[in-house]
Amino acid sequence: MVAHVRGRLTTDPLNFEDIIADIRKGEIKIPKFQRPFVWKEDQAIKLVDSIARGYPVGSVLLWRTADKLNSERELGTFQLPQTDEMTPTKYVLDGQQRITVVYSAFGAAPTDPGFKPVYDLRNEAFHVGTDALQVHHFPLRYVYRTTDLLNFRTALQTLDDREVLQERLDALIGAITGYRIPVVELRDLTVEEVCPIFERINSSGTRLSTFDLIAAATWSKTFDLAAHAEGIASELAPKGFDGISNETILKCISVVLIESVKKEDVLRIRELGEQRISDATNRTKEALRKAIDLLQKEFSIQAMSFLPYEAHMICLTKVFGEVKSLDAAQLKRLRQWFWLTSFSEHFRGASEAFVTSSSREAVKWIVKGEGECARFGSAPTAANLIDTKFHFRAAVVKAYVIALAKAKPRNITNGATVDLVECLSSYNAKQFHHIFPQAWLKRENKKNIDSLANICMLAAAENLAVSDTPATEYIPRAISEHGVDVDDVFSANLMPSTTELDYSAVDYETFLKKRAEKIATHIGKLCEG
C-alpha cells in the first residue's frame, strides 16, 4: 500500500530571522546520520550572493517529530542547544549545507567562529571577513543585531561617499531580511514513512544511507546500534581487512539478530530488549571475524573492494552466527556457493528481501546440505569469458581476479611469485596486465581488447617494463629466460603451455580461445568446491 503524507506536509516560505530563531531555541537540529558540513568558502559566498540578488537557492526539508533521534551533529562549528524530551524537534533531511551557511552568515554572534562573510560596499562584492576590516566593509552577522547595525551606520557617516554606501547597505539589508526560502515540513511522520522520502531526496550526489537513519531511529539511552557497529569495526581493523562499512556491519548485526536486513524489520530491533541486542552484537563480532578469516585464507581477499557482493559478507556472517566452525563437507559447499553466486551474478541488483532470503538459503546449503547448489547459478563458459570485459567494479570481474589468485600466479616476465596480499588489498590497475598489450591491440584494430581472457596478474614494475611491447616479442624472451620452469609459470597464469601454442607467432584470437578454455576449466573446478 502506498502511504500518503498529504495533510501532514506544509510548504511555507520563511524568512531567515524565523529559521535562525528556531535554531537558537534548539528546535531545528542536524541528525547524526547526516554528513558533516562540507561546503567550501567559495560555495558559501555564492549562496550569500544569490540571496542578495534574489535568486532562488532551493528549499529546505524538515521532519517535525516528538521522537528523539541519536545525538545530533553540531551545526557546522556551532553547538546546538539542548531541548527537553517533550519539545518537538525539526530534523533537517535536506538543505543542511544551506541552512548552516545561513546561520553562520546572519545568525551567529560576531565573535563566533565559522564562515564570516562581509560585503564591500564600495566594490559591491562579498568576501570572507578578516580582523582588519575597513569602515565600508559590512559584516553580514550585523543584519539582525540592532546595536551593531546602528554603530556601523554611524561609522559610515564619517566617509565622503556615505550617501552612496548607505543606499547600498539599505538595499543589501532589505534583500536579506525580505528573502523567503521555501521550507517543506513533514509533520508527525513515522520513521517508516520518512525512510522512502529520505532515500528519494538523496538518490544523487553524496549518497546517505537509510541504515544511518534507522540507526538513529532505533537509538535509546541503553542502545546505540551505530556505536555497536563502530565498535565492531575498530575491533576488526587489526585483522587487516580494509573497507567494511558501518552500514554493512549494521546489516550483519541485523541478519544475526532477526534473520533479516529489510528496513521494516530492522526498525523493530529496539523492541527486542537490550540483553538480546547485546548478545547478538557479540555473536556478530565473532561471526564477522570468522568470515574475514575465511575470506583471507580461502580466497585471498584482503579488502571489501575485492568481495564480489556485500551480500557475501552478510550471508557468511549469518552462517558463522549459526556454527562455530565448518567441517570439510561444509567448507566444500561454501566454496561451491561462493564461486557460483559470484560468477552467475546471483546477487546483482538484489533487494533487501532477496538478501534476507539468500542468507537463509546459504545456511540451509552450507551448514545443512539441503537442496542443490545448481540453484546458485553455473560456471561461465570459455565464450562467456572472452566476451566479458575487465571492468573492476563488476562482480564477475572481481570473482575472476580471485580465481586467478587461487592459481598462485607468477610474473610472466621473471617468474617471481605475485604478492597476493598487495594485489588483493587495494585495487591498482598496474597490477593487472593485458597479456597482449592494449596499445598494440588498438594499433592492430583488434576486438575484445579488454577481454578477461587477456588479463593476468603482474607486479606493477614488471607491467611497466612490458609496456606496449608485442606479446610475440616479450613472451618468447620470457620463455627463454624461464628455461625448465616455463610451463609452471604459464600454468600459474592459466596460460596454454609452450607445447600448445607457438608464442612467437600466435594470433590474438587463437590465444584468447585457448586461454579462455584453460580459465573455464579452472573456474569449473572451483565451482565444484
Coordinates of C-alpha atoms in Angstrom, one line a residue:
M1 CA 0.0 0.0 0.0
V2 CA 1.2 3.5 -0.8
A3 CA 1.4 5.7 2.2
H4 CA 0.3 9.3 1.6
V5 CA 1.7 12.2 3.5
R6 CA -0.7 14.8 2.2
G7 CA -2.2 16.8 5.1
R8 CA 0.9 16.3 7.2
L9 CA 3.1 18.3 4.9
T10 CA 3.4 22.1 4.9
T11 CA 5.2 24.3 2.4
D12 CA 5.6 27.7 3.9
P13 CA 8.3 30.2 2.8
L14 CA 10.1 31.5 5.9
N15 CA 12.4 34.4 6.3
F16 CA 15.9 33.9 7.8
E17 CA 15.1 35.5 11.1
D18 CA 12.5 32.8 11.9
I19 CA 14.8 30.0 10.9
I20 CA 17.6 31.5 13.0
A21 CA 15.3 31.8 16.0
D22 CA 14.3 28.1 15.7
I23 CA 18.0 27.1 15.6
R24 CA 18.8 29.2 18.6
K25 CA 15.9 27.6 20.6
G26 CA 17.2 24.1 19.6
E27 CA 14.1 23.3 17.6
I28 CA 16.0 22.7 14.3
K29 CA 18.7 20.1 14.6
I30 CA 21.0 18.1 12.4
P31 CA 20.6 14.4 12.9
K32 CA 23.7 12.3 13.3
F33 CA 23.1 10.4 10.1
Q34 CA 23.6 13.5 8.0
R35 CA 27.1 14.0 6.6
P36 CA 29.2 16.8 8.2
F37 CA 29.3 20.3 6.8
V38 CA 31.5 20.1 3.7
W39 CA 30.9 23.3 1.7
K40 CA 34.0 25.4 0.7
E41 CA 34.1 29.1 1.2
D42 CA 33.5 29.9 -2.4
Q43 CA 30.3 27.8 -2.4
A44 CA 29.1 29.6 0.7
I45 CA 29.9 33.0 -0.9
K46 CA 27.9 32.1 -4.0
L47 CA 24.9 31.2 -1.8
V48 CA 25.1 34.6 0.0
D49 CA 25.5 36.4 -3.3
S50 CA 22.5 34.6 -4.7
I51 CA 20.4 35.6 -1.7
A52 CA 21.4 39.2 -2.1
R53 CA 20.4 39.1 -5.8
G54 CA 17.1 37.5 -5.0
Y55 CA 18.0 34.3 -6.9
P56 CA 16.3 31.0 -5.9
V57 CA 18.6 28.9 -3.7
G58 CA 16.4 25.8 -3.3
S59 CA 14.3 24.6 -0.4
V60 CA 14.8 23.1 3.0
L61 CA 13.1 19.8 4.1
L62 CA 12.4 19.4 7.8
W63 CA 10.9 16.4 9.7
R64 CA 9.0 17.6 12.7
T65 CA 8.7 14.8 15.3
A66 CA 8.4 14.2 19.0
D67 CA 10.7 11.2 18.7
K68 CA 14.2 11.9 19.7
L69 CA 16.9 10.6 17.3
N70 CA 20.5 9.8 18.2
S71 CA 22.8 12.7 19.3
E72 CA 22.6 15.5 16.7
R73 CA 25.6 16.9 14.9
E74 CA 26.7 20.4 15.5
L75 CA 25.6 23.0 13.0
G76 CA 28.9 23.5 11.3
T77 CA 31.1 24.7 14.1
F78 CA 28.2 25.8 16.3
Q79 CA 26.9 23.9 19.3
L80 CA 23.2 23.3 19.2
P81 CA 21.2 24.0 22.4
Q82 CA 19.6 21.1 24.3
T83 CA 15.9 20.7 24.5
D84 CA 13.6 18.8 26.8
E85 CA 12.0 15.5 25.9
M86 CA 8.6 17.0 25.2
T87 CA 9.7 19.6 22.7
P88 CA 9.1 18.5 19.1
T89 CA 12.3 18.7 17.0
K90 CA 12.6 19.6 13.4
Y91 CA 15.3 17.5 11.9
V92 CA 17.0 18.7 8.7
L93 CA 16.6 16.0 6.0
D94 CA 17.7 18.2 3.1
G95 CA 19.4 21.6 2.9
Q96 CA 21.9 21.2 5.8
Q97 CA 24.7 22.9 3.9
R98 CA 22.5 25.9 3.0
I99 CA 21.0 26.3 6.5
T100 CA 24.4 26.1 8.1
V101 CA 25.7 28.9 5.8
V102 CA 22.6 31.0 6.5
Y103 CA 23.0 30.6 10.3
S104 CA 26.8 31.3 10.2
A105 CA 26.4 34.3 7.9
F106 CA 23.4 36.0 9.5
G107 CA 22.7 34.4 12.9
A108 CA 25.9 33.7 14.7
A109 CA 27.4 36.2 17.1
P110 CA 30.1 38.4 15.6
T111 CA 32.8 36.8 17.7
D112 CA 31.7 33.2 17.0
P113 CA 34.0 31.1 14.7
G114 CA 32.9 29.8 11.3
F115 CA 32.0 31.4 8.0
K116 CA 32.0 35.3 8.4
P117 CA 31.1 37.0 5.1
V118 CA 31.4 40.7 4.7
Y119 CA 30.1 43.0 1.9
D120 CA 32.4 45.6 0.5
L121 CA 30.0 48.4 -0.1
R122 CA 32.4 50.3 -2.4
N123 CA 33.3 47.4 -4.6
E124 CA 29.9 45.7 -4.2
A125 CA 31.4 42.3 -3.6
F126 CA 31.3 39.6 -0.9
H127 CA 34.4 38.1 0.7
V128 CA 35.3 36.3 3.8
G129 CA 35.9 38.6 6.8
T130 CA 39.3 39.3 8.3
D131 CA 40.3 41.0 11.5
A132 CA 41.4 44.1 9.6
L133 CA 38.0 45.3 8.3
Q134 CA 37.6 48.8 6.9
V135 CA 34.7 51.1 7.7
H136 CA 33.0 50.3 4.4
H137 CA 33.1 46.5 5.0
F138 CA 29.8 45.4 6.3
P139 CA 29.8 42.1 8.4
L140 CA 26.6 40.2 7.5
R141 CA 26.3 39.0 11.1
Y142 CA 25.1 42.5 11.9
V143 CA 22.0 42.2 9.8
Y144 CA 19.7 41.1 12.7
R145 CA 21.7 42.9 15.5
T146 CA 20.2 46.3 16.1
T147 CA 23.0 47.8 18.1
D148 CA 25.8 46.6 15.9
L149 CA 23.9 47.7 12.8
L150 CA 23.4 51.2 14.2
N151 CA 27.0 51.5 15.2
F152 CA 28.0 50.5 11.7
R153 CA 25.7 53.1 10.1
T154 CA 27.1 55.8 12.4
A155 CA 30.7 54.9 11.3
L156 CA 29.7 55.2 7.7
Q157 CA 28.8 58.9 8.2
T158 CA 32.5 59.7 8.6
L159 CA 33.1 58.7 4.9
D160 CA 32.9 61.1 1.9
D161 CA 30.8 58.7 -0.1
R162 CA 28.4 57.9 2.8
E163 CA 25.2 58.6 0.9
V164 CA 26.0 56.0 -1.8
L165 CA 27.3 53.5 0.7
Q166 CA 24.1 53.9 2.9
E167 CA 21.9 53.4 -0.1
R168 CA 23.8 50.2 -1.0
L169 CA 23.7 49.0 2.7
D170 CA 19.9 49.6 2.8
A171 CA 19.4 47.6 -0.4
L172 CA 21.5 44.7 0.9
I173 CA 19.7 44.5 4.2
G174 CA 16.4 44.7 2.5
A175 CA 17.3 41.9 0.2
I176 CA 18.4 39.6 3.1
T177 CA 15.6 40.4 5.5
G178 CA 13.0 40.3 2.8
Y179 CA 14.2 37.0 1.4
R180 CA 11.9 34.0 2.0
I181 CA 13.2 30.5 1.5
P182 CA 10.8 27.6 0.8
V183 CA 10.6 25.3 3.8
V184 CA 8.8 21.9 3.4
E185 CA 7.9 20.4 6.8
L186 CA 6.9 16.8 7.3
R187 CA 4.8 16.6 10.4
D188 CA 4.5 13.6 12.8
L189 CA 5.5 11.0 10.2
T190 CA 6.8 7.7 11.4
V191 CA 10.3 6.5 10.6
E192 CA 8.8 4.0 8.1
E193 CA 7.1 6.9 6.3
V194 CA 10.2 9.1 6.3
C195 CA 12.7 6.4 5.0
P196 CA 11.5 6.3 1.4
I197 CA 11.3 10.1 1.3
F198 CA 14.9 10.3 2.6
E199 CA 16.0 7.8 0.0
R200 CA 14.4 9.8 -2.8
I201 CA 15.9 13.1 -1.9
N202 CA 19.4 11.6 -1.6
S203 CA 19.3 9.5 -4.7
S204 CA 22.0 11.6 -6.3
G205 CA 25.2 13.3 -5.2
T206 CA 26.7 12.1 -1.9
R207 CA 24.6 9.1 -1.0
L208 CA 23.3 9.0 2.6
S209 CA 22.4 5.6 3.9
T210 CA 18.9 4.8 5.0
F211 CA 20.5 2.4 7.5
D212 CA 22.1 5.5 9.1
L213 CA 18.6 6.9 9.6
I214 CA 17.4 3.6 11.0
A215 CA 20.4 3.5 13.4
A216 CA 19.4 6.9 14.6
A217 CA 15.7 5.9 14.9
T218 CA 16.5 2.8 16.9
W219 CA 18.6 4.7 19.4
S220 CA 17.8 4.8 23.0
K221 CA 19.7 5.6 26.2
T222 CA 20.5 2.0 26.6
F223 CA 21.1 1.1 23.0
D224 CA 23.1 2.7 20.2
L225 CA 23.2 0.5 17.1
A226 CA 25.7 2.8 15.3
A227 CA 28.0 2.8 18.3
H228 CA 27.9 -1.1 18.4
A229 CA 28.8 -1.1 14.7
E230 CA 31.7 1.3 15.1
G231 CA 33.0 -0.8 18.0
I232 CA 33.0 -3.9 15.8
A233 CA 34.7 -2.1 13.0
S234 CA 37.5 -0.9 15.3
E235 CA 38.0 -4.4 16.7
L236 CA 38.1 -5.9 13.2
A237 CA 40.7 -3.3 12.0
P238 CA 43.8 -5.2 13.3
K239 CA 42.8 -8.2 11.1
G240 CA 43.8 -6.1 8.2
F241 CA 40.5 -6.4 6.3
D242 CA 40.0 -3.0 4.8
G243 CA 36.9 -1.2 3.8
I244 CA 34.0 -2.8 5.7
S245 CA 31.4 -0.1 6.2
N246 CA 29.3 0.8 9.1
E247 CA 26.2 0.0 7.0
T248 CA 27.5 -3.5 6.2
I249 CA 28.1 -4.2 9.9
L250 CA 24.6 -3.0 10.8
K251 CA 23.2 -5.4 8.2
C252 CA 25.3 -8.2 9.7
I253 CA 24.0 -7.4 13.2
S254 CA 20.5 -7.4 11.9
V255 CA 20.8 -10.7 10.0
V256 CA 22.2 -12.5 13.1
L257 CA 19.6 -11.0 15.4
I258 CA 16.4 -11.1 13.4
E259 CA 17.4 -13.0 10.2
S260 CA 16.6 -10.0 8.1
V261 CA 18.1 -6.9 6.6
K262 CA 14.8 -5.4 5.5
K263 CA 14.3 -1.9 6.8
E264 CA 10.9 -2.5 8.2
D265 CA 12.3 -5.4 10.2
V266 CA 15.4 -3.6 11.4
L267 CA 13.2 -0.9 12.8
R268 CA 11.7 -3.4 15.3
I269 CA 15.1 -4.2 16.8
R270 CA 14.7 -1.7 19.6
E271 CA 11.7 -3.6 20.8
L272 CA 13.7 -6.8 21.5
G273 CA 15.4 -5.7 24.7
E274 CA 19.0 -4.6 25.5
Q275 CA 20.2 -8.1 26.5
R276 CA 19.1 -9.8 23.3
I277 CA 20.7 -7.0 21.2
S278 CA 23.9 -7.1 23.2
D279 CA 24.2 -10.9 22.8
A280 CA 23.5 -10.6 19.1
T281 CA 26.2 -7.9 18.7
N282 CA 28.8 -10.1 20.4
R283 CA 27.8 -13.1 18.1
T284 CA 28.0 -10.8 15.1
K285 CA 31.5 -9.7 16.1
E286 CA 32.7 -13.3 16.3
A287 CA 30.9 -14.3 13.1
L288 CA 32.5 -11.4 11.2
R289 CA 35.9 -12.4 12.5
K290 CA 35.5 -15.9 11.2
A291 CA 34.0 -14.7 7.9
I292 CA 37.0 -12.4 7.4
D293 CA 39.5 -15.2 8.3
L294 CA 37.8 -17.5 5.8
L295 CA 37.8 -14.8 3.0
Q296 CA 41.5 -14.2 3.6
K297 CA 42.7 -17.8 3.9
E298 CA 40.4 -19.5 1.4
F299 CA 40.0 -16.8 -1.2
S300 CA 43.0 -14.4 -0.5
I301 CA 40.5 -11.5 -0.2
Q302 CA 42.1 -8.7 1.9
A303 CA 39.5 -5.9 1.4
M304 CA 35.8 -5.4 0.9
S305 CA 36.5 -3.8 -2.5
F306 CA 37.5 -7.3 -3.8
L307 CA 34.5 -9.0 -2.5
P308 CA 32.1 -9.5 -5.4
Y309 CA 29.0 -8.6 -3.4
E310 CA 28.3 -7.1 0.1
A311 CA 25.7 -9.9 0.3
H312 CA 28.5 -12.4 0.5
M313 CA 29.7 -10.9 3.8
I314 CA 26.1 -10.8 5.2
C315 CA 25.4 -14.4 4.3
L316 CA 28.8 -15.6 5.7
T317 CA 28.1 -13.7 8.9
K318 CA 24.8 -15.5 9.1
V319 CA 26.5 -18.9 8.6
F320 CA 29.1 -18.3 11.3
G321 CA 26.4 -16.9 13.5
E322 CA 24.9 -20.4 13.3
V323 CA 28.0 -22.6 13.6
K324 CA 31.4 -22.0 15.3
S325 CA 33.4 -23.9 12.6
L326 CA 32.9 -25.8 9.4
D327 CA 33.8 -29.4 8.7
A328 CA 35.3 -30.5 5.4
A329 CA 31.9 -31.1 3.7
Q330 CA 30.5 -27.8 4.8
L331 CA 33.6 -25.9 3.6
K332 CA 33.3 -27.6 0.2
R333 CA 29.7 -26.5 -0.1
L334 CA 30.7 -23.0 1.0
R335 CA 33.2 -22.9 -1.9
Q336 CA 30.6 -24.0 -4.3
W337 CA 28.1 -21.4 -3.1
F338 CA 30.7 -18.6 -3.2
W339 CA 32.0 -19.3 -6.7
L340 CA 28.6 -20.0 -8.2
T341 CA 26.9 -16.9 -6.8
S342 CA 29.9 -14.8 -7.8
F343 CA 30.3 -15.9 -11.4
S344 CA 26.5 -16.2 -12.1
E345 CA 26.0 -12.6 -10.6
H346 CA 23.4 -14.1 -8.3
F347 CA 23.2 -11.0 -6.1
R348 CA 23.2 -8.5 -9.0
G349 CA 20.6 -5.8 -8.1
A350 CA 19.5 -7.8 -5.1
S351 CA 16.8 -6.3 -2.9
E352 CA 16.9 -6.4 0.9
A353 CA 14.2 -9.1 0.8
F354 CA 16.3 -11.2 -1.6
V355 CA 19.5 -10.9 0.5
T356 CA 17.4 -11.8 3.6
S357 CA 16.1 -15.0 1.9
S358 CA 19.5 -15.7 0.4
S359 CA 21.1 -15.7 3.9
R360 CA 18.7 -18.4 5.0
E361 CA 19.4 -20.4 1.8
A362 CA 23.1 -20.1 2.4
V363 CA 22.7 -21.6 5.9
K364 CA 20.5 -24.4 4.5
W365 CA 23.0 -25.3 1.8
I366 CA 26.4 -24.7 3.5
V367 CA 25.5 -25.8 7.1
K368 CA 22.8 -28.4 6.5
G369 CA 23.5 -29.6 2.9
E370 CA 19.8 -29.1 2.0
G371 CA 18.8 -28.6 -1.7
E372 CA 21.0 -28.4 -4.8
C373 CA 23.9 -26.0 -5.4
A374 CA 22.7 -25.5 -9.0
R375 CA 20.2 -23.0 -7.8
F376 CA 23.0 -20.6 -7.1
G377 CA 24.0 -20.5 -10.8
S378 CA 26.5 -22.1 -13.1
A379 CA 30.2 -21.6 -14.1
P380 CA 31.0 -19.4 -17.1
T381 CA 31.9 -20.9 -20.4
A382 CA 35.0 -20.0 -22.4
A383 CA 32.9 -17.9 -24.7
N384 CA 31.5 -16.0 -21.7
L385 CA 35.0 -15.2 -20.5
I386 CA 36.1 -13.9 -23.9
D387 CA 33.0 -11.7 -24.2
T388 CA 33.4 -10.2 -20.6
K389 CA 35.3 -7.0 -20.3
F390 CA 37.7 -6.4 -17.5
H391 CA 35.9 -3.6 -15.6
F392 CA 36.8 -3.9 -11.9
R393 CA 33.6 -2.7 -10.4
A394 CA 31.8 -5.7 -11.9
A395 CA 31.2 -8.6 -9.5
V396 CA 32.1 -11.2 -12.1
V397 CA 35.5 -9.4 -12.7
K398 CA 36.3 -9.5 -9.0
A399 CA 35.4 -13.2 -9.0
Y400 CA 37.8 -13.6 -11.9
V401 CA 40.6 -11.8 -10.1
I402 CA 40.1 -14.0 -7.0
A403 CA 40.1 -17.1 -9.3
L404 CA 43.4 -16.0 -10.8
A405 CA 44.8 -15.7 -7.2
K406 CA 43.7 -19.3 -6.5
A407 CA 46.2 -20.5 -9.2
K408 CA 49.0 -18.9 -7.2
P409 CA 50.2 -16.6 -10.1
R410 CA 53.8 -15.9 -11.0
N411 CA 55.0 -12.9 -13.1
I412 CA 55.1 -14.0 -16.7
T413 CA 58.2 -12.0 -17.2
N414 CA 60.5 -13.1 -14.4
G415 CA 58.7 -16.0 -12.8
A416 CA 58.6 -14.4 -9.3
T417 CA 55.5 -15.2 -7.2
V418 CA 52.9 -12.4 -7.3
D419 CA 52.2 -10.8 -3.9
L420 CA 48.6 -11.6 -3.5
V421 CA 48.2 -9.6 -0.2
E422 CA 49.3 -6.5 -2.1
C423 CA 47.2 -7.3 -5.2
L424 CA 44.0 -8.0 -3.2
S425 CA 44.3 -5.3 -0.6
S426 CA 43.7 -2.2 -2.8
Y427 CA 42.9 -2.1 -6.5
N428 CA 45.8 -0.9 -8.6
A429 CA 45.4 -1.2 -12.4
K430 CA 49.1 -1.6 -12.8
Q431 CA 48.9 -5.0 -11.0
F432 CA 46.7 -6.3 -13.7
H433 CA 48.2 -6.8 -17.2
H434 CA 46.9 -7.1 -20.7
I435 CA 48.9 -10.2 -21.9
F436 CA 48.6 -8.9 -25.5
P437 CA 49.3 -5.1 -24.7
Q438 CA 46.3 -2.8 -25.0
A439 CA 48.2 -0.2 -27.1
W440 CA 49.4 -2.8 -29.6
L441 CA 45.9 -4.3 -29.9
K442 CA 44.4 -0.9 -30.6
R443 CA 47.0 -0.2 -33.3
E444 CA 46.1 -3.6 -34.9
N445 CA 42.3 -2.8 -34.7
K446 CA 41.7 -6.0 -32.7
K447 CA 38.4 -6.7 -30.9
N448 CA 37.9 -7.9 -27.3
I449 CA 40.9 -5.9 -26.2
D450 CA 39.9 -5.9 -22.6
S451 CA 38.6 -9.5 -22.5
L452 CA 39.1 -11.3 -19.2
A453 CA 41.0 -14.0 -21.2
N454 CA 43.6 -11.3 -21.9
I455 CA 44.1 -10.3 -18.3
C456 CA 46.7 -11.7 -15.8
M457 CA 48.2 -10.5 -12.6
L458 CA 51.6 -8.9 -12.9
A459 CA 53.7 -6.8 -10.5
A460 CA 53.5 -3.1 -11.2
A461 CA 57.2 -2.8 -12.0
E462 CA 57.1 -5.7 -14.5
N463 CA 53.9 -4.3 -16.0
L464 CA 55.7 -1.0 -16.7
A465 CA 58.7 -2.8 -18.2
V466 CA 56.5 -4.7 -20.7
S467 CA 54.6 -1.5 -21.7
D468 CA 53.3 -1.9 -25.3
T469 CA 55.9 -4.5 -26.4
P470 CA 54.1 -7.0 -28.7
A471 CA 53.3 -10.3 -26.9
T472 CA 55.0 -12.2 -29.7
E473 CA 58.3 -10.5 -28.7
Y474 CA 58.3 -10.3 -24.8
I475 CA 56.7 -13.7 -24.2
P476 CA 59.3 -15.7 -26.2
R477 CA 62.0 -13.8 -24.5
A478 CA 60.5 -14.7 -21.1
I479 CA 60.2 -18.3 -22.2
S480 CA 63.9 -18.4 -23.0
E481 CA 64.7 -17.0 -19.6
H482 CA 62.4 -19.3 -17.6
G483 CA 64.0 -22.4 -19.0
V484 CA 62.6 -25.6 -17.5
D485 CA 60.2 -23.6 -15.2
V486 CA 58.3 -22.1 -18.1
D487 CA 55.3 -24.5 -18.1
D488 CA 55.0 -24.0 -14.3
V489 CA 54.9 -20.2 -14.8
F490 CA 52.4 -20.4 -17.6
S491 CA 50.2 -22.8 -15.7
A492 CA 50.2 -20.5 -12.7
N493 CA 48.8 -17.8 -15.0
L494 CA 46.2 -20.2 -16.6
M495 CA 48.0 -19.8 -19.9
P496 CA 48.4 -22.6 -22.6
S497 CA 51.8 -24.3 -22.4
T498 CA 54.5 -23.8 -24.9
T499 CA 53.7 -27.1 -26.5
E500 CA 50.1 -26.0 -27.1
L501 CA 50.9 -22.6 -28.6
D502 CA 53.8 -21.1 -30.5
Y503 CA 54.0 -17.7 -28.7
S504 CA 56.3 -16.2 -31.3
A505 CA 53.7 -16.4 -34.0
V506 CA 50.3 -17.0 -32.3
D507 CA 47.5 -14.6 -33.3
Y508 CA 45.4 -12.8 -30.7
E509 CA 42.1 -14.6 -31.5
T510 CA 43.6 -18.1 -31.1
F511 CA 45.3 -17.1 -27.9
L512 CA 42.0 -15.8 -26.4
K513 CA 40.2 -19.0 -27.3
K514 CA 42.9 -21.3 -25.9
R515 CA 43.4 -19.3 -22.7
A516 CA 39.6 -18.9 -22.1
E517 CA 39.3 -22.7 -22.2
K518 CA 42.1 -23.0 -19.6
I519 CA 40.4 -20.4 -17.4
A520 CA 36.9 -22.0 -17.8
T521 CA 38.3 -25.4 -16.7
H522 CA 39.9 -23.8 -13.6
I523 CA 36.8 -21.9 -12.6
G524 CA 34.7 -25.1 -13.2
K525 CA 36.8 -26.9 -10.7
L526 CA 36.4 -24.1 -8.2
C527 CA 32.6 -24.1 -8.6
E528 CA 32.7 -27.8 -7.8
G529 CA 34.2 -27.0 -4.5

